[in-house]
Amino acid sequence: MDTTIALYSHDSVGLGHSRRNRALAHALAEQLPALTGGSVGGLLIAGHPDAGRDPLPEGWDWLVLPGMTRTRGGYRARRLGLGGDALRDLRSATIDAALAVLEPDLFIADRHPFGIDGELRPVLANLRSRGTATVLGLREVLDTPRAAAAEWDGLGGAELVASYLDAVWVYGDAQVYDPRRTGELPPSLARKATLTGYLSNGRPAARPLSPARSSLAPTPPYVLTVLGGGSDGAEPARLAVSARLPAGHRHLLITGPQMPAQDIEEIRELAEIADRAAGTEGATTVQRSAPDVPELIAEAASVVCMGGYNTIAEVMATDTPALVVPRYRRRQEQPRRARALAAVGALETCDPETLTAADLTAWWNRSVTDRTDRSHIDLDGLGVVPRLAAELLPASVPAHPEVSRHVG
């Protein structure tokens, strides 16, 4: 049986949604053929032009939509001279037309069941009329229960959302954080939910490394600061380059591709000043991006990072000590994730409002001689999702014991 899968991410801010879907595409391409007896291919629908830079498995491709960005007044076009409603309609019609031709067997929407401003509602209705299985994929933390409830209400209520879905996959470990128990997933959605484990083990490499790219990695030992997309990472970056490095260590700071150029220039200047003052001139390297972040995390003596899902998933696949400086603006997702994982000994976290360069200096000196055991946390979601997908397809294999232990 040949299987076609489509995955959607809206990508108004950052690349976390499309990166998560890309990891799923690789896992499905590698594992689903053995479960279905046929080939597997598909389409990743994304909303940021940088999403398409990373390669996909054979038989898969990107559909990059015209971009949207969030403003105080709602969403607006990133580049096109269109109003929000017109751009929504253009994106919705583009997705619908592509999927009418593709006729996917399975559709997975990341985080936002109806997309931006409801752009997926007609798409989902048409998919279900054609018999496509539909799934909502969620990171394990949404927000405070009150904020999550308001968001479901804003979509017409959780029961309406559930009526468009066959399943909800939550990419986390119920022993660490369970949104069914916190109230972030109302009963109608919780009944359809399965916690898969974190999407950590088996994440795909990014762009193939050339000798020039691989040379970004400092000679160990080094400490690493990684700030996700970087749009809101300037302040932790300033603190990180101002901290004094552990003796004999270098420092690689990856700002993220969406950090404003003027912030990056300022951070490079601060790094040069701090290195000269410490007598370690040239010890700190500031890069906008790197193609091999998971490998850099694994090889680092310790890492300072923000609390986005994908960065944390990459950290969790290693034994590298991590200090998480979560983003508090807009959502409480990152601090809630950081506190939950700190409570089970997977990482350390701090309040970004009170963090100082001296605090980072002390933490680096303490952490670089240690390793962190994360073997007690379920990190195998990328091995579970293909089996859950197989169960939704017309010819599926019996549930594997690894799947059944995640249910409930």
Tab-separated table of C-alpha atoms in Angstrom:
chain	number	residue	atom	x	y	z
A	1	MET	CA	0.000	0.000	0.000
A	2	ASP	CA	1.365	3.434	-0.917
A	3	THR	CA	0.747	6.070	1.757
A	4	THR	CA	0.679	9.836	1.336
A	5	ILE	CA	0.958	12.116	4.348
A	6	ALA	CA	0.637	15.895	4.688
A	7	LEU	CA	1.891	17.851	7.688
A	8	TYR	CA	0.975	21.493	8.359
A	9	SER	CA	2.704	24.177	10.420
A	10	HIS	CA	1.745	27.853	10.426
A	11	ASP	CA	5.212	29.305	11.310
A	12	SER	CA	4.301	32.901	12.076
A	13	VAL	CA	7.180	33.126	14.577
A	14	GLY	CA	10.251	30.898	14.532
A	15	LEU	CA	10.773	27.522	12.939
A	16	GLY	CA	9.848	25.233	15.815
A	17	HIS	CA	6.632	23.932	14.255
A	18	SER	CA	8.156	23.073	10.881
A	19	ARG	CA	11.237	21.534	12.541
A	20	ARG	CA	8.979	19.282	14.601
A	21	ASN	CA	7.064	18.237	11.493
A	22	ARG	CA	10.313	17.587	9.638
A	23	ALA	CA	11.431	15.218	12.395
A	24	LEU	CA	8.099	13.412	12.090
A	25	ALA	CA	8.431	13.168	8.306
A	26	HIS	CA	11.811	11.478	8.627
A	27	ALA	CA	10.500	9.047	11.248
A	28	LEU	CA	7.442	8.198	9.132
A	29	ALA	CA	9.567	7.742	5.999
A	30	GLU	CA	11.961	5.412	7.794
A	31	GLN	CA	9.539	3.321	9.831
A	32	LEU	CA	6.062	3.363	8.294
A	33	PRO	CA	6.861	1.266	5.158
A	34	ALA	CA	7.601	-1.762	7.346
A	35	LEU	CA	4.206	-1.330	9.017
A	36	THR	CA	2.117	-0.770	5.889
A	37	GLY	CA	3.966	-2.793	3.287
A	38	GLY	CA	4.220	0.087	0.830
A	39	SER	CA	6.027	3.304	0.076
A	40	VAL	CA	5.500	6.491	2.076
A	41	GLY	CA	5.810	10.067	0.852
A	42	GLY	CA	4.213	13.401	1.370
A	43	LEU	CA	4.190	17.157	1.736
A	44	LEU	CA	5.253	19.497	4.511
A	45	ILE	CA	3.223	22.710	4.477
A	46	ALA	CA	5.045	25.567	6.184
A	47	GLY	CA	4.758	29.318	6.513
A	48	HIS	CA	8.344	30.509	6.747
A	49	PRO	CA	10.778	30.636	3.803
A	50	ASP	CA	13.656	29.267	5.900
A	51	ALA	CA	11.726	26.045	6.536
A	52	GLY	CA	12.493	24.715	3.064
A	53	ARG	CA	16.268	24.957	3.543
A	54	ASP	CA	16.485	21.614	5.331
A	55	PRO	CA	16.327	18.411	3.267
A	56	LEU	CA	13.504	15.900	3.424
A	57	PRO	CA	13.398	12.145	2.776
A	58	GLU	CA	13.035	10.840	-0.762
A	59	GLY	CA	9.447	11.266	-1.952
A	60	TRP	CA	8.726	14.291	0.274
A	61	ASP	CA	8.676	18.013	-0.505
A	62	TRP	CA	7.921	21.414	0.983
A	63	LEU	CA	4.977	23.688	0.203
A	64	VAL	CA	5.941	27.091	1.623
A	65	LEU	CA	2.977	29.436	1.997
A	66	PRO	CA	3.038	33.236	1.800
A	67	GLY	CA	4.195	34.324	5.240
A	68	MET	CA	2.222	35.830	8.103
A	69	THR	CA	3.549	37.566	11.182
A	70	ARG	CA	1.877	38.403	14.482
A	71	THR	CA	1.164	42.009	15.448
A	72	ARG	CA	-0.766	43.588	18.312
A	73	GLY	CA	-3.744	43.916	15.992
A	74	GLY	CA	-3.600	40.285	14.805
A	75	TYR	CA	-1.826	38.599	11.926
A	76	ARG	CA	-0.608	40.449	8.847
A	77	ALA	CA	1.312	39.536	5.718
A	78	ARG	CA	5.062	39.205	6.226
A	79	ARG	CA	5.854	40.495	2.712
A	80	LEU	CA	2.786	40.614	0.453
A	81	GLY	CA	0.718	43.770	0.355
A	82	LEU	CA	-2.441	41.971	1.474
A	83	GLY	CA	-4.712	42.387	4.463
A	84	GLY	CA	-4.965	39.602	7.003
A	85	ASP	CA	-8.272	38.204	5.699
A	86	ALA	CA	-7.100	38.184	2.093
A	87	LEU	CA	-3.874	36.461	2.993
A	88	ARG	CA	-5.711	33.881	5.081
A	89	ASP	CA	-7.985	33.117	2.148
A	90	LEU	CA	-5.001	32.820	-0.201
A	91	ARG	CA	-3.201	30.429	2.145
A	92	SER	CA	-6.335	28.384	2.741
A	93	ALA	CA	-7.089	28.047	-0.981
A	94	THR	CA	-3.460	27.094	-1.684
A	95	ILE	CA	-3.483	24.351	0.944
A	96	ASP	CA	-6.879	23.061	-0.168
A	97	ALA	CA	-5.888	22.933	-3.839
A	98	ALA	CA	-2.630	21.124	-3.089
A	99	LEU	CA	-4.316	18.506	-0.908
A	100	ALA	CA	-7.139	17.971	-3.410
A	101	VAL	CA	-4.463	16.837	-5.884
A	102	LEU	CA	-2.339	14.989	-3.339
A	103	GLU	CA	-5.260	13.161	-1.686
A	104	PRO	CA	-3.348	12.331	1.510
A	105	ASP	CA	-4.231	9.342	3.633
A	106	LEU	CA	-3.167	11.176	6.787
A	107	PHE	CA	-3.047	14.870	7.689
A	108	ILE	CA	-1.195	16.145	10.782
A	109	ALA	CA	-1.615	19.747	11.940
A	110	ASP	CA	0.974	21.031	14.368
A	111	ARG	CA	-0.329	22.885	17.433
A	112	HIS	CA	-3.089	24.937	15.758
A	113	PRO	CA	-6.020	22.718	14.702
A	114	PHE	CA	-7.617	25.365	12.468
A	115	GLY	CA	-4.408	27.128	11.463
A	116	ILE	CA	-4.083	30.905	11.465
A	117	ASP	CA	-7.421	32.717	11.600
A	118	GLY	CA	-9.281	29.511	10.711
A	119	GLU	CA	-7.470	28.876	7.433
A	120	LEU	CA	-7.639	25.091	7.966
A	121	ARG	CA	-11.345	24.752	8.757
A	122	PRO	CA	-12.514	24.342	5.142
A	123	VAL	CA	-9.426	22.243	4.423
A	124	LEU	CA	-10.206	19.835	7.284
A	125	ALA	CA	-13.842	19.584	6.244
A	126	ASN	CA	-12.815	18.637	2.718
A	127	LEU	CA	-10.185	16.171	3.926
A	128	ARG	CA	-12.667	14.373	6.167
A	129	SER	CA	-15.230	14.204	3.372
A	130	ARG	CA	-12.585	12.376	1.315
A	131	GLY	CA	-11.798	9.948	4.144
A	132	THR	CA	-8.428	11.373	5.184
A	133	ALA	CA	-7.435	10.623	8.774
A	134	THR	CA	-6.795	13.872	10.657
A	135	VAL	CA	-4.514	14.392	13.657
A	136	LEU	CA	-3.627	17.327	15.872
A	137	GLY	CA	-0.022	17.156	17.089
A	138	LEU	CA	0.732	19.077	20.284
A	139	ARG	CA	3.812	19.853	22.318
A	140	GLU	CA	3.338	18.691	25.893
A	141	VAL	CA	2.838	22.189	27.381
A	142	LEU	CA	0.329	24.606	25.876
A	143	ASP	CA	0.029	27.433	28.430
A	144	THR	CA	-1.674	28.011	31.745
A	145	PRO	CA	-4.969	26.084	31.952
A	146	ARG	CA	-6.895	29.372	31.908
A	147	ALA	CA	-5.116	30.607	28.782
A	148	ALA	CA	-5.562	27.223	27.079
A	149	ALA	CA	-9.292	27.222	27.894
A	150	ALA	CA	-9.676	30.682	26.394
A	151	GLU	CA	-7.894	29.520	23.264
A	152	TRP	CA	-10.192	26.494	22.819
A	153	ASP	CA	-13.225	28.738	23.402
A	154	GLY	CA	-11.929	31.140	20.773
A	155	LEU	CA	-11.962	28.282	18.250
A	156	GLY	CA	-15.607	27.496	18.972
A	157	GLY	CA	-15.043	25.120	21.872
A	158	ALA	CA	-13.076	21.926	22.395
A	159	GLU	CA	-15.966	19.709	21.243
A	160	LEU	CA	-16.068	21.457	17.870
A	161	VAL	CA	-12.304	21.052	17.485
A	162	ALA	CA	-12.541	17.377	18.439
A	163	SER	CA	-15.214	16.801	15.784
A	164	TYR	CA	-12.618	17.555	13.069
A	165	LEU	CA	-10.045	15.094	14.449
A	166	ASP	CA	-9.448	11.383	14.622
A	167	ALA	CA	-6.635	11.647	17.167
A	168	VAL	CA	-4.514	14.014	19.238
A	169	TRP	CA	-0.825	13.199	19.676
A	170	VAL	CA	0.940	14.907	22.559
A	171	TYR	CA	4.715	14.848	22.161
A	172	GLY	CA	5.705	14.350	25.775
A	173	ASP	CA	6.048	12.024	28.771
A	174	ALA	CA	2.990	11.805	31.027
A	175	GLN	CA	5.244	11.281	34.050
A	176	VAL	CA	6.844	14.675	33.424
A	177	TYR	CA	3.889	16.784	32.270
A	178	ASP	CA	0.409	15.669	31.221
A	179	PRO	CA	-1.873	18.360	29.735
A	180	ARG	CA	-4.854	16.044	30.206
A	181	ARG	CA	-4.367	16.317	33.968
A	182	THR	CA	-3.519	20.030	34.102
A	183	GLY	CA	-6.706	20.927	32.243
A	184	GLU	CA	-4.991	22.280	29.136
A	185	LEU	CA	-6.710	19.506	27.150
A	186	PRO	CA	-10.480	19.489	27.817
A	187	PRO	CA	-12.225	16.077	28.102
A	188	SER	CA	-13.434	15.911	24.490
A	189	LEU	CA	-9.835	16.273	23.271
A	190	ALA	CA	-8.237	14.366	26.139
A	191	ARG	CA	-10.259	11.284	25.189
A	192	LYS	CA	-8.579	11.288	21.768
A	193	ALA	CA	-5.106	12.026	23.144
A	194	THR	CA	-2.060	9.771	23.350
A	195	LEU	CA	1.226	10.863	24.877
A	196	THR	CA	3.981	9.628	22.595
A	197	GLY	CA	7.129	10.494	24.521
A	198	TYR	CA	9.359	13.423	23.637
A	199	LEU	CA	10.493	13.661	19.999
A	200	SER	CA	14.137	13.396	21.041
A	201	ASN	CA	15.836	10.151	20.081
A	202	GLY	CA	16.392	9.735	16.357
A	203	ARG	CA	15.931	13.375	15.292
A	204	PRO	CA	17.285	13.912	11.767
A	205	ALA	CA	20.400	15.858	10.958
A	206	ALA	CA	19.921	19.225	9.294
A	207	ARG	CA	21.651	20.271	6.090
A	208	PRO	CA	24.574	17.998	5.153
A	209	LEU	CA	27.794	19.244	6.681
A	210	SER	CA	30.472	20.636	4.416
A	211	PRO	CA	34.002	21.026	5.799
A	212	ALA	CA	33.343	24.758	6.213
A	213	ARG	CA	30.178	24.166	8.195
A	214	SER	CA	31.639	21.493	10.403
A	215	SER	CA	34.456	23.883	11.303
A	216	LEU	CA	31.913	25.979	13.250
A	217	ALA	CA	32.315	23.536	16.131
A	218	PRO	CA	35.096	24.698	18.471
A	219	THR	CA	37.717	22.252	19.567
A	220	PRO	CA	36.437	20.740	22.845
A	221	PRO	CA	36.083	21.598	25.594
A	222	TYR	CA	33.571	24.329	24.909
A	223	VAL	CA	30.333	25.685	26.329
A	224	LEU	CA	27.367	26.415	24.093
A	225	THR	CA	24.589	28.988	24.087
A	226	VAL	CA	21.722	28.300	21.682
A	227	LEU	CA	18.698	30.582	21.376
A	228	GLY	CA	16.247	28.867	19.025
A	229	GLY	CA	14.990	31.169	16.294
A	230	GLY	CA	16.562	34.097	18.116
A	231	SER	CA	13.794	36.671	17.699
A	232	ASP	CA	13.622	37.146	21.482
A	233	GLY	CA	17.046	35.867	22.530
A	234	ALA	CA	19.087	39.086	22.625
A	235	GLU	CA	19.085	39.558	26.403
A	236	PRO	CA	20.236	36.020	27.326
A	237	ALA	CA	22.842	36.340	24.573
A	238	ARG	CA	24.213	39.530	26.129
A	239	LEU	CA	24.487	37.829	29.507
A	240	ALA	CA	26.128	34.741	28.022
A	241	VAL	CA	28.903	36.632	26.225
A	242	SER	CA	29.511	38.762	29.320
A	243	ALA	CA	30.027	35.753	31.613
A	244	ARG	CA	33.558	34.546	32.367
A	245	LEU	CA	34.329	31.196	30.734
A	246	PRO	CA	35.567	28.141	32.627
A	247	ALA	CA	39.336	27.763	32.402
A	248	GLY	CA	40.449	26.220	29.123
A	249	HIS	CA	36.980	26.392	27.525
A	250	ARG	CA	35.821	28.174	24.403
A	251	HIS	CA	32.282	29.479	23.876
A	252	LEU	CA	30.037	29.097	20.830
A	253	LEU	CA	26.878	31.212	20.796
A	254	ILE	CA	24.254	30.571	18.098
A	255	THR	CA	21.916	33.549	17.954
A	256	GLY	CA	19.268	32.018	15.691
A	257	PRO	CA	18.455	33.191	12.150
A	258	GLN	CA	15.687	35.539	13.263
A	259	MET	CA	17.688	37.668	15.672
A	260	PRO	CA	17.892	41.238	14.283
A	261	ALA	CA	21.218	42.029	12.637
A	262	GLN	CA	21.876	45.001	14.909
A	263	ASP	CA	21.498	42.797	17.991
A	264	ILE	CA	23.940	40.256	16.582
A	265	GLU	CA	26.496	42.979	15.882
A	266	GLU	CA	26.142	44.324	19.423
A	267	ILE	CA	26.565	40.836	20.899
A	268	ARG	CA	29.724	40.248	18.863
A	269	GLU	CA	31.166	43.515	20.146
A	270	LEU	CA	30.289	42.606	23.745
A	271	ALA	CA	31.938	39.201	23.287
A	272	GLU	CA	35.159	40.797	22.034
A	273	ILE	CA	35.232	43.237	24.954
A	274	ALA	CA	34.598	40.477	27.527
A	275	ASP	CA	37.218	38.152	26.029
A	276	ARG	CA	39.847	40.903	26.007
A	277	ALA	CA	39.084	41.798	29.618
A	278	ALA	CA	39.455	38.156	30.660
A	279	GLY	CA	42.643	37.645	28.682
A	280	THR	CA	40.952	35.028	26.476
A	281	GLU	CA	40.749	37.003	23.249
A	282	GLY	CA	38.959	35.078	20.508
A	283	ALA	CA	37.519	32.459	22.884
A	284	THR	CA	33.909	33.344	22.019
A	285	THR	CA	32.414	32.765	18.568
A	286	VAL	CA	29.018	34.240	17.682
A	287	GLN	CA	27.184	32.621	14.764
A	288	ARG	CA	23.752	33.373	13.354
A	289	SER	CA	23.003	29.698	12.675
A	290	ALA	CA	24.586	26.262	12.494
A	291	PRO	CA	23.454	23.179	10.569
A	292	ASP	CA	24.437	20.699	13.270
A	293	VAL	CA	22.974	22.001	16.547
A	294	PRO	CA	22.127	18.554	18.008
A	295	GLU	CA	25.722	17.437	17.474
A	296	LEU	CA	27.028	20.668	18.973
A	297	ILE	CA	24.843	20.148	22.059
A	298	ALA	CA	26.035	16.568	22.448
A	299	GLU	CA	29.704	17.568	22.295
A	300	ALA	CA	29.436	20.640	24.546
A	301	ALA	CA	30.607	20.602	28.145
A	302	SER	CA	27.361	22.379	29.078
A	303	VAL	CA	24.666	24.393	27.344
A	304	VAL	CA	22.588	27.488	28.073
A	305	CYS	CA	19.369	27.630	26.081
A	306	MET	CA	15.836	28.915	25.963
A	307	GLY	CA	12.879	26.639	26.679
A	308	GLY	CA	11.296	25.999	23.282
A	309	TYR	CA	10.167	22.445	22.599
A	310	ASN	CA	12.636	21.570	19.842
A	311	THR	CA	15.709	22.884	21.610
A	312	ILE	CA	14.728	21.004	24.766
A	313	ALA	CA	14.042	17.831	22.759
A	314	GLU	CA	17.544	18.068	21.283
A	315	VAL	CA	19.096	18.654	24.705
A	316	MET	CA	17.206	15.718	26.189
A	317	ALA	CA	18.736	13.318	23.668
A	318	THR	CA	22.155	14.014	25.233
A	319	ASP	CA	23.703	13.926	28.693
A	320	THR	CA	24.937	17.522	28.416
A	321	PRO	CA	24.074	19.650	31.483
A	322	ALA	CA	21.610	22.384	30.554
A	323	LEU	CA	20.509	25.678	32.085
A	324	VAL	CA	17.202	26.805	30.591
A	325	VAL	CA	16.421	30.522	30.470
A	326	PRO	CA	12.753	30.415	29.469
A	327	ARG	CA	10.831	33.070	27.602
A	328	TYR	CA	8.039	34.510	29.754
A	329	ARG	CA	6.473	36.895	27.248
A	330	ARG	CA	3.130	36.059	25.597
A	331	ARG	CA	2.906	32.507	26.933
A	332	GLN	CA	3.826	30.553	30.044
A	333	GLU	CA	4.704	27.487	27.955
A	334	GLN	CA	8.492	27.702	28.320
A	335	PRO	CA	8.700	28.291	32.099
A	336	ARG	CA	6.131	25.538	32.757
A	337	ARG	CA	8.158	23.099	30.641
A	338	ALA	CA	11.409	24.107	32.281
A	339	ARG	CA	10.027	23.732	35.810
A	340	ALA	CA	8.510	20.320	35.047
A	341	LEU	CA	11.763	18.972	33.628
A	342	ALA	CA	13.817	20.526	36.424
A	343	ALA	CA	11.556	18.753	38.930
A	344	VAL	CA	12.598	15.366	37.494
A	345	GLY	CA	16.284	16.248	37.360
A	346	ALA	CA	16.562	16.626	33.578
A	347	LEU	CA	17.903	20.195	33.592
A	348	GLU	CA	18.218	23.368	35.636
A	349	THR	CA	16.272	26.565	35.097
A	350	CYS	CA	16.330	30.165	36.257
A	351	ASP	CA	14.297	33.349	36.225
A	352	PRO	CA	15.490	35.459	33.278
A	353	GLU	CA	14.479	38.633	35.120
A	354	THR	CA	17.064	38.061	37.876
A	355	LEU	CA	19.779	36.150	35.986
A	356	THR	CA	23.176	37.866	35.887
A	357	ALA	CA	26.436	37.231	34.060
A	358	ALA	CA	27.947	36.286	37.427
A	359	ASP	CA	25.250	33.618	37.834
A	360	LEU	CA	26.159	32.177	34.432
A	361	THR	CA	29.851	32.228	35.315
A	362	ALA	CA	29.168	30.234	38.477
A	363	TRP	CA	26.877	27.774	36.696
A	364	TRP	CA	29.339	27.110	33.879
A	365	ASN	CA	32.172	26.470	36.305
A	366	ARG	CA	30.022	24.003	38.218
A	367	SER	CA	28.384	22.250	35.252
A	368	VAL	CA	31.288	21.592	32.882
A	369	THR	CA	32.632	18.772	35.067
A	370	ASP	CA	29.276	16.971	35.239
A	371	ARG	CA	26.890	14.982	33.018
A	372	THR	CA	23.082	14.655	33.294
A	373	ASP	CA	21.296	11.293	33.288
A	374	ARG	CA	17.992	11.550	31.389
A	375	SER	CA	17.413	7.831	30.894
A	376	HIS	CA	14.341	7.900	33.181
A	377	ILE	CA	12.432	10.112	30.724
A	378	ASP	CA	10.541	8.790	27.705
A	379	LEU	CA	12.372	10.232	24.702
A	380	ASP	CA	11.214	7.774	22.026
A	381	GLY	CA	8.238	9.581	20.505
A	382	LEU	CA	9.713	9.362	17.011
A	383	GLY	CA	9.515	5.588	17.302
A	384	VAL	CA	5.916	5.630	18.535
A	385	VAL	CA	4.330	8.078	16.057
A	386	PRO	CA	4.748	5.783	13.003
A	387	ARG	CA	2.852	3.022	14.804
A	388	LEU	CA	0.093	5.409	15.803
A	389	ALA	CA	-0.057	6.557	12.181
A	390	ALA	CA	-0.306	2.979	10.941
A	391	GLU	CA	-3.325	2.390	13.172
A	392	LEU	CA	-5.177	5.257	11.448
A	393	LEU	CA	-4.539	3.968	7.935
A	394	PRO	CA	-6.884	1.550	6.119
A	395	ALA	CA	-4.496	-1.400	6.392
A	396	SER	CA	-2.789	-1.163	9.745
A	397	VAL	CA	-0.732	-3.523	11.858
A	398	PRO	CA	-1.809	-4.549	15.354
A	399	ALA	CA	-0.793	-2.140	18.089
A	400	HIS	CA	2.730	-2.714	19.352
A	401	PRO	CA	3.311	-2.972	23.126
A	402	GLU	CA	5.447	0.186	22.891
A	403	VAL	CA	2.344	2.054	21.718
A	404	SER	CA	-0.049	0.681	24.288
A	405	ARG	CA	2.119	1.749	27.203
A	406	HIS	CA	1.783	5.380	26.124
A	407	VAL	CA	-2.006	5.330	26.078
A	408	GLY	CA	-4.105	6.354	29.049
